Short mmCIF file of C-alpha atoms and ligand atoms in Angstrom, two decimals:
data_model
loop_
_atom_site.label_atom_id
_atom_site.label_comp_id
_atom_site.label_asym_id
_atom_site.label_seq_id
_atom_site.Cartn_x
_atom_site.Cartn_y
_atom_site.Cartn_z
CA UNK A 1112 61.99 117.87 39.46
CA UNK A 1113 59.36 115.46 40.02
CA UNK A 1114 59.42 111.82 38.70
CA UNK A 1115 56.44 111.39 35.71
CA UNK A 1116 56.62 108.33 35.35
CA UNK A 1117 57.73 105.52 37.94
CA UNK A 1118 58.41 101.62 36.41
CA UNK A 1119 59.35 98.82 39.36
CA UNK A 1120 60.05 95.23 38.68
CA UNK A 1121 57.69 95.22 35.54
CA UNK A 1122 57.24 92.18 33.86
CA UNK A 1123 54.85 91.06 31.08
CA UNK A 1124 55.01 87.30 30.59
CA UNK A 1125 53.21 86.21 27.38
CA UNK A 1126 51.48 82.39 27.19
CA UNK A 1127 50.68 81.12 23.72
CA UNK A 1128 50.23 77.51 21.85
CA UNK A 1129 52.54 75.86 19.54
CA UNK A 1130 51.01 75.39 16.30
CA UNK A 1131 51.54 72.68 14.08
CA UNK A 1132 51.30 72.91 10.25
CA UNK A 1133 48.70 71.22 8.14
CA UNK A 1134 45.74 69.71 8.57
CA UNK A 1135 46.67 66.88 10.76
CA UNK A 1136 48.99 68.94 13.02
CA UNK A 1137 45.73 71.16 13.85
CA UNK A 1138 43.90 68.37 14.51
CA UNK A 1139 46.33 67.35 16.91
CA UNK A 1140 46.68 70.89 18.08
CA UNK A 1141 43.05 70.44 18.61
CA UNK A 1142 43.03 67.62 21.70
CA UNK A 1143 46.48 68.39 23.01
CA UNK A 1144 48.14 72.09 22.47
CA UNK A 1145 51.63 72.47 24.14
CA UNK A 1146 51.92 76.30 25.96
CA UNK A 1147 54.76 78.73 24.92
CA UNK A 1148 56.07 81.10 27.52
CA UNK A 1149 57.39 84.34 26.35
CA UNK A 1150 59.53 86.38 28.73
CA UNK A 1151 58.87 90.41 26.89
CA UNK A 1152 59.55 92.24 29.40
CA UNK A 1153 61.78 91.23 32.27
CA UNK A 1154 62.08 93.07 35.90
CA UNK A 1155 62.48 96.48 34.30
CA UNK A 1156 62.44 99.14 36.42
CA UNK A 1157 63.37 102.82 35.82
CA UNK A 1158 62.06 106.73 36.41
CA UNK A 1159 61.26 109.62 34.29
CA UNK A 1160 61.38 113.17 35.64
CA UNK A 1161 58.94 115.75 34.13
CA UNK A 1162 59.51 117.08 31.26
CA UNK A 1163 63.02 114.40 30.34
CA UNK A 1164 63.03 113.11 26.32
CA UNK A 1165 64.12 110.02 26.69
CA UNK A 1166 65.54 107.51 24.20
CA UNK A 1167 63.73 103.77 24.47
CA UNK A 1168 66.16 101.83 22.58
CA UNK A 1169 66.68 98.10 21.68
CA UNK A 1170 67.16 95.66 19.03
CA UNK A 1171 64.29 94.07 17.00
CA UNK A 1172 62.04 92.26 19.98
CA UNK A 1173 63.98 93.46 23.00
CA UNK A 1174 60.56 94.74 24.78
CA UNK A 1175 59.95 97.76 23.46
CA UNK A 1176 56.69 98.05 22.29
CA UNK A 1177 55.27 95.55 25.04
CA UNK A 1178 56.68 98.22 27.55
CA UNK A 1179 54.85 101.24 25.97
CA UNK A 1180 51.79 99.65 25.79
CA UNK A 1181 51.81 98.94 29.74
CA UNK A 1182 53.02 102.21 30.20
CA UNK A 1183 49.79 103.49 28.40
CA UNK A 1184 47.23 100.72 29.52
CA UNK A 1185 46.80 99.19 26.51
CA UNK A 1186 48.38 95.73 28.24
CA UNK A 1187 48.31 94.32 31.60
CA UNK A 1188 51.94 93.95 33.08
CA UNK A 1189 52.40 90.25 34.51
CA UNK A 1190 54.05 91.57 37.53
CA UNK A 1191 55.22 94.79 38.68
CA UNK A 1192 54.38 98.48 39.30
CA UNK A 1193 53.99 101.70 37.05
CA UNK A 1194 52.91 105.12 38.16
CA UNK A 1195 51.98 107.40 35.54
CA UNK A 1196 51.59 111.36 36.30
CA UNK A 1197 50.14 109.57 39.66
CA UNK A 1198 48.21 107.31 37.93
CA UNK A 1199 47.90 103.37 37.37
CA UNK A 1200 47.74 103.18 33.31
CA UNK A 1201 45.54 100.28 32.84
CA UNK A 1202 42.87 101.31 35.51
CA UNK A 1203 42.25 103.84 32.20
CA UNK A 1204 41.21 106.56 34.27
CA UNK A 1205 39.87 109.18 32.30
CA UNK A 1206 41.74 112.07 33.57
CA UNK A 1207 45.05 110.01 32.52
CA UNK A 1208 43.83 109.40 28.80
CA UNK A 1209 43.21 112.93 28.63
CA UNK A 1210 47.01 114.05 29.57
CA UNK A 1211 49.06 111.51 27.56
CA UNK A 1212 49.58 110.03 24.12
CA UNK A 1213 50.88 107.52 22.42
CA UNK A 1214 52.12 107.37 18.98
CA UNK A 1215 52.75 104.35 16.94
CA UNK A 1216 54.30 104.72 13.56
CA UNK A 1217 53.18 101.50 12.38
CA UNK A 1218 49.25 102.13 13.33
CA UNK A 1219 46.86 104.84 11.81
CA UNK A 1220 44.31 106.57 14.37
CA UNK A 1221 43.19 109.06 11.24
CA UNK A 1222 40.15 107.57 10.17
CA UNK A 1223 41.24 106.33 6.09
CA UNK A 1224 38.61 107.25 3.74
CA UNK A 1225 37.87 110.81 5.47
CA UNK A 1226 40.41 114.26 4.97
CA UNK A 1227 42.35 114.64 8.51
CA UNK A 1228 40.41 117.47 9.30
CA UNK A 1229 37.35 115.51 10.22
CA UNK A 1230 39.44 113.10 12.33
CA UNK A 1231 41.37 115.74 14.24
CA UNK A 1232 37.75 117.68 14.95
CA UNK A 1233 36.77 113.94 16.19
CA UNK A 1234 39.30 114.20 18.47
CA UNK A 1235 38.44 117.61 19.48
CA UNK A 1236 35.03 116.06 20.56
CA UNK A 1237 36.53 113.15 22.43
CA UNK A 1238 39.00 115.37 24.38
CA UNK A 1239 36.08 118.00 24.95
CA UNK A 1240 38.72 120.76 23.51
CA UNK A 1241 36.36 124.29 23.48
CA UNK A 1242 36.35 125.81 19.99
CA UNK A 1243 38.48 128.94 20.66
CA UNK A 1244 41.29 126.91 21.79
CA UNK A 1245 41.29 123.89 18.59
CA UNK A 1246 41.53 126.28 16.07
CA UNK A 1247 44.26 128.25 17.86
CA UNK A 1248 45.96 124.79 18.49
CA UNK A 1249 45.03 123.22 15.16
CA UNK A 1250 46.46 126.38 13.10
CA UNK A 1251 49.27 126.41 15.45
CA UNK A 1252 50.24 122.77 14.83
CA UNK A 1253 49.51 122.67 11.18
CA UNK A 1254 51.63 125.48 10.37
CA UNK A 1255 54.55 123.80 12.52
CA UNK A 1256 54.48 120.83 10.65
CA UNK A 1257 53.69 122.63 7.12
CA UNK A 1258 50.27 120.51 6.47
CA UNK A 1259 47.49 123.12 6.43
CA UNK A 1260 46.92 122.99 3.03
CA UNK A 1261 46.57 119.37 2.91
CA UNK A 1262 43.72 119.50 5.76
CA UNK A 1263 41.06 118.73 3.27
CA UNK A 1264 42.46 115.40 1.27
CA UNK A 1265 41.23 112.38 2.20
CA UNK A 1266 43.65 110.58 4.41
CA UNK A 1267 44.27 107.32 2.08
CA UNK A 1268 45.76 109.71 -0.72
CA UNK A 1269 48.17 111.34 1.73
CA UNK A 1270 51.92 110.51 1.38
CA UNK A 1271 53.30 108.45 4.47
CA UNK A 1272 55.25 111.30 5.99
CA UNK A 1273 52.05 114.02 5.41
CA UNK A 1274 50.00 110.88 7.29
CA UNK A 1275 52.64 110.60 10.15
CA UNK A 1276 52.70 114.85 10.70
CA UNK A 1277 48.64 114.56 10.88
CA UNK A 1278 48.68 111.19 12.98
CA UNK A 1279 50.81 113.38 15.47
CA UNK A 1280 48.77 116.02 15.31
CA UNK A 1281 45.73 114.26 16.32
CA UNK A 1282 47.89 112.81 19.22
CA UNK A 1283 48.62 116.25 20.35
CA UNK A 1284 45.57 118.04 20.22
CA UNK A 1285 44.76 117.56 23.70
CA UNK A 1286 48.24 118.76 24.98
CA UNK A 1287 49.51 115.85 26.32
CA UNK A 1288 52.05 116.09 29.33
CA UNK A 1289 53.20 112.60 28.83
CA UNK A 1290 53.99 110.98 25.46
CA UNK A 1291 55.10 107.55 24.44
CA UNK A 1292 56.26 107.79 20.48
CA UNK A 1293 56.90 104.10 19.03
CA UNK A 1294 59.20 104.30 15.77
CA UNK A 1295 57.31 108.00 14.58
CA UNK A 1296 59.53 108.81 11.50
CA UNK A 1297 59.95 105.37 10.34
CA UNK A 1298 59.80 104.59 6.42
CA UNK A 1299 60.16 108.44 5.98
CA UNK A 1300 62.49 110.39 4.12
CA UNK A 1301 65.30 112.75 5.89
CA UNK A 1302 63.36 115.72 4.88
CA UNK A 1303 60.03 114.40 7.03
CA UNK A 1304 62.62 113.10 10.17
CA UNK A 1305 64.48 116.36 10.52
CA UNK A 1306 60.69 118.21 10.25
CA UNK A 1307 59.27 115.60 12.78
CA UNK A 1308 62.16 116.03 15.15
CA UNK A 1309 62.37 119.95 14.66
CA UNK A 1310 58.82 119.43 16.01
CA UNK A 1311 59.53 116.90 18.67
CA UNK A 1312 62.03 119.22 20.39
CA UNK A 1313 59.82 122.40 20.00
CA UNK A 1314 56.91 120.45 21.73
CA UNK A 1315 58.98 119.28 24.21
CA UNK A 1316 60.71 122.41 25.48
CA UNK A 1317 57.42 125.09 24.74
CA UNK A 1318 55.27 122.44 27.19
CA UNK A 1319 57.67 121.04 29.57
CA UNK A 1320 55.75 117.33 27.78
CA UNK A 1321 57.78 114.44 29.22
CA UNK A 1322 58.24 112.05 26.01
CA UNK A 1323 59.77 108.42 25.85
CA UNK A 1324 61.03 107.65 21.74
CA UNK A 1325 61.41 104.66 20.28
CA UNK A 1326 63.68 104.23 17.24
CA UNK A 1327 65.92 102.79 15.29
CA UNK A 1328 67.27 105.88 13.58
CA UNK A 1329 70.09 106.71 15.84
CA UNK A 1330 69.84 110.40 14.16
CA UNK A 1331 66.27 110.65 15.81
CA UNK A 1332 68.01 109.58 19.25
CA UNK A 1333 70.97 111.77 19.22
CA UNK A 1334 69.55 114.78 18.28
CA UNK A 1335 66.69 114.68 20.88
CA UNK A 1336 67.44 112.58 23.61
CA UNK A 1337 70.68 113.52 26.51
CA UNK A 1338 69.08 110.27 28.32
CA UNK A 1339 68.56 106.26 27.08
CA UNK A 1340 67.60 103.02 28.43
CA UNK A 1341 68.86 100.48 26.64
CA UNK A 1342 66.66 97.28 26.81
CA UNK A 1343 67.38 93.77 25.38
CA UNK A 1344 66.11 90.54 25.42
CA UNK A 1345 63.47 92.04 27.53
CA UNK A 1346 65.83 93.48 30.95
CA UNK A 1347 67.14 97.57 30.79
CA UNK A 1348 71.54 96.49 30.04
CA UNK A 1349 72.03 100.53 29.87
CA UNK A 1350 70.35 103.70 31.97
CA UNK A 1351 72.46 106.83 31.35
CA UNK A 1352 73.66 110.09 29.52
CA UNK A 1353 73.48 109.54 25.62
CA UNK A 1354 76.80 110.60 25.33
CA UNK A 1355 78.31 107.97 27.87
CA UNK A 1356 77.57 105.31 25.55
CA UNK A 1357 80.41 106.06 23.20
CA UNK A 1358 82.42 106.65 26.20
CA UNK A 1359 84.84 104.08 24.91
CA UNK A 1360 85.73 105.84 22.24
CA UNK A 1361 86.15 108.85 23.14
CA UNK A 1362 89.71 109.55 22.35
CA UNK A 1363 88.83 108.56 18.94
CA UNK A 1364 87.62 110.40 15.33
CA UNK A 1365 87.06 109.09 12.06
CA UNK A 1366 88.64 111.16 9.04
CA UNK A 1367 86.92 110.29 5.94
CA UNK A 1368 89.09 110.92 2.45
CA UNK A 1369 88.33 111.17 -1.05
CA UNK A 1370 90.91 111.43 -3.49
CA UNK A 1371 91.21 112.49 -6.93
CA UNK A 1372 93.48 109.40 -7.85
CA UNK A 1373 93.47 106.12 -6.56
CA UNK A 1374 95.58 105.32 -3.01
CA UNK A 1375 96.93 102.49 -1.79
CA UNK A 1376 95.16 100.30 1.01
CA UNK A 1377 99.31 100.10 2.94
CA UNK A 1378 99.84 103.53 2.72
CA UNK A 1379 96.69 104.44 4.91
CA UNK A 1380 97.10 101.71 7.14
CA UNK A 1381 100.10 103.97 8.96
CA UNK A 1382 97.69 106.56 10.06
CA UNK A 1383 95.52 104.61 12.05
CA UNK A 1384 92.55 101.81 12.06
CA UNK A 1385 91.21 101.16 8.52
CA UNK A 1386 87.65 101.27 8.61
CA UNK A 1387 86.36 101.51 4.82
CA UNK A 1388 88.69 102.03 2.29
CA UNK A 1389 87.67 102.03 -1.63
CA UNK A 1390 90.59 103.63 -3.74
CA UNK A 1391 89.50 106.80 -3.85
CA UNK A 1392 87.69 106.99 -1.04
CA UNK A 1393 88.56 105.98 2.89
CA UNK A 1394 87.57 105.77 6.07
CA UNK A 1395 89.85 106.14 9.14
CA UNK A 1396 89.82 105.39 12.91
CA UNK A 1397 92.70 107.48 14.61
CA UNK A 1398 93.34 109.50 17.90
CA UNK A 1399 91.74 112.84 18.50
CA UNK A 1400 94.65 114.23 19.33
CA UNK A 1401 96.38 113.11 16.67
CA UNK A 1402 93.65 114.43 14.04
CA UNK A 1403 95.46 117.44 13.37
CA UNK A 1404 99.33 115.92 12.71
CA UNK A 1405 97.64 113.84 10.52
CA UNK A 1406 95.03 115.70 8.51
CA UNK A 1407 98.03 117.70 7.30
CA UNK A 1408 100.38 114.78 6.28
CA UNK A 1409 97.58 113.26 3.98
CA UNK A 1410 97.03 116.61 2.70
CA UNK A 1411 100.70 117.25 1.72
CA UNK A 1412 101.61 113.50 0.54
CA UNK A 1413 98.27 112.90 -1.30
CA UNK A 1414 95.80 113.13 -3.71
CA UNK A 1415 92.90 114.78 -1.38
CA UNK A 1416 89.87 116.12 -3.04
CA UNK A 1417 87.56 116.14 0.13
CA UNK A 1418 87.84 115.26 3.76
CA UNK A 1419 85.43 115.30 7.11
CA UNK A 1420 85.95 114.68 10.45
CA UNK A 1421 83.03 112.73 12.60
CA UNK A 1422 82.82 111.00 15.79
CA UNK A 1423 82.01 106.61 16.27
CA UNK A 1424 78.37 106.74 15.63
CA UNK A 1425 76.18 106.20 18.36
CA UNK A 1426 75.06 102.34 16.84
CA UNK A 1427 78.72 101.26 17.71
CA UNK A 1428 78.60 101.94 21.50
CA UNK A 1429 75.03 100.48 21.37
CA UNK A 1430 75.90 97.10 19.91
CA UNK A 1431 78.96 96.92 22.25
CA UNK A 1432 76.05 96.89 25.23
CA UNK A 1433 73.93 94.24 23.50
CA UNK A 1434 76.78 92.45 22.99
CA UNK A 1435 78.07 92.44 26.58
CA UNK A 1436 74.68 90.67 27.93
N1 ATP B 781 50.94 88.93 22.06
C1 ATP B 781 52.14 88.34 22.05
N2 ATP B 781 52.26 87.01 22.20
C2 ATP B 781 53.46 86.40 22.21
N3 ATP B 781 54.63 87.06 22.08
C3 ATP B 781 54.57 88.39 21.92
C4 ATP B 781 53.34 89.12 21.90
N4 ATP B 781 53.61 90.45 21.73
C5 ATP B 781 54.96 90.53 21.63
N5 ATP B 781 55.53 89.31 21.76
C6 ATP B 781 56.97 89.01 21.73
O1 ATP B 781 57.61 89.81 22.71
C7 ATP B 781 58.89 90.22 22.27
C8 ATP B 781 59.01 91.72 22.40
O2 ATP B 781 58.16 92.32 21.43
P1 ATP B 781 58.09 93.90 21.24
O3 ATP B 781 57.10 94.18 20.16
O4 ATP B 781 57.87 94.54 22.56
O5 ATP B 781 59.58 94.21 20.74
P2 ATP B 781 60.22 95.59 20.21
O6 ATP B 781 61.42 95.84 21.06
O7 ATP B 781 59.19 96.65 20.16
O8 ATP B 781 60.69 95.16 18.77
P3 ATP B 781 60.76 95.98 17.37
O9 ATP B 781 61.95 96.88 17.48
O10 ATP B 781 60.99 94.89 16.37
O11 ATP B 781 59.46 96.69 17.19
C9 ATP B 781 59.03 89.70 20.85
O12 ATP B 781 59.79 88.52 20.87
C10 ATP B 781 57.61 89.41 20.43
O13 ATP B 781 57.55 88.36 19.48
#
């Protein structure tokens, strides 16, 4: 498959001023301001094949954001080359704005104080979208995301995850083949995720779309991505399979236990690493092949009301690779 979207050596370098509090501090801001460098984005470089999901991921101010706005023209790198469905973002081409989107979960597009319908047909006009094909699109959308019958209510009344499914909507109207989605279910409930990413993946398969997510719900990441870049402290520290990040662990399971009566903290401790433990409740690290041996010990020697079986969350592996820079 072909690569969508090429990144080499991209850096985005922003200058800004120091600024000094008060009153006499601006005044000496005024004749003499000292310039702050900040490094975003470092020599990134990486490539997306058509129709990939990929997983953006990072802590708070890796680069993130910075590199999805270059990657959709909204910033100028410093350095560096992207190549976007063949084309150079920021030149803002118009046959590139009309094949990708991006979607910020922090920014509203719908316009506030009119129902989403008007909006979306806005966008109809913008993307020149004939009439046959909106409604067939809108009704098809709507009815994904379970919002047509709050079309008509004025977007300010609109809960935040009704707001989000019309915001993406609106993003997808035009079909995008490309689609940059910064932090799209955040503040929402699990409900409104699992519905967002039930969407995502349908989108993503039914039009071969090539999408790049940002979050920090790992959930959102797991379920949808098989590939992440890890960025942090504005350079890419991981490229690879989703499920290569927990590599390290993965000999291990955690067995979680409740108990109907209160267990001491010793007594666990001989089945393996202690990760939570609350009386009647614990959390523990052991070997996978050792899972079964030891499910049915606790089960004949104590107390069990309830047990599950899980794997290290993803967040583990991921905080092992910002740690290692
Ligand atoms: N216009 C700007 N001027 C100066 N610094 C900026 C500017 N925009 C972003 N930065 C800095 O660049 C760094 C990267 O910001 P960015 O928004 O890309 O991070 P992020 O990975 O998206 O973070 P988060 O997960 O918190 O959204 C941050 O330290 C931020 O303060």
């Amino acid at each position: 498959m072909n690569n969508c979207i090429e990144v080499k050596h991209l850096t985005k370098r922003f200058e800004y001023y120091k600024k000094e509090d008060g009153v006499k501090g601006s005044l000496k801001n005024f004749f003499k301001r000292e310039k702050l460098i900040k490094e975003s984005v470092n020599n990134i470089s990486f490539n997306i094949k058509e129709g990939e999901f990929v997983g953006f991921v990072g802590p708070n101010g890796a680069g993130k954001t910075t590199t999805l706005k270059m990657l959709s023209g909204i910033l100028y790198p410093t350095t560096g080359e992207i190549n976007v469905l063949g084309y150079i973002p920021w030149e803002r081409n118009n046959e590139f704005k009309r094949q990708f989107s991006i979607i910020m979960g922090q920014k509203n597009q719908l316009w506030w104080d009119l129902p989403a319908k008007e909006s979306l047909y806005l966008n109809k006009c913008i993307y020149g979208i004939d009439d046959e094909e909106y409604k067939e699109t809108i009704k098809m959308l709507a009815d994904l995301m379970e919002v047509s019958n709050i079309m008509d209510v004025q977007v300010r009344r609109l809960s935040l995850g009704e707001r989000m499914k019309l915001e993406i909507i609106a993003a997808l109207l035009h079909k995008p083949k490309v689609i940059f989605l910064d932090e799209p279910t955040i503040g929402l409930d699990m409900i409104s995720q699992k519905k967002i990413r039930n969407f995502l993946r349908y989108y993503n398969q039914e039009y071969q779309a090539t999408i790049l997510l940002t979050s920090h719900y790992m959930k959102d990441i797991e379920d949808l991505c098989s590939r992440i870049i890890v960025i942090n402290e504005g350079e890419v520290v991981y490229d690879g399979k989703s499920e290569d990040i927990n590599s390290i662990y993965y000999d291990k399971k955690i067995i979680t236990l409740k108990f109907s009566s209160a267990v001491d903290k010793e007594i666990l401790e001989q089945f393996g690493i202690i990760r939570k433990y609350d009386e009647c409740e614990a959390e523990i690290e052991v070997n996978k092949d050792d899972v079964k041996r030891l499910l049915q010990k606790v089960t004949d020697t104590m107390p069990i009301k309830d047990f599950g079986l899980s794997d290290i969350p993803l967040e583990e592996g991921l905080e092992r690779i910002y740690e290692r820079q």
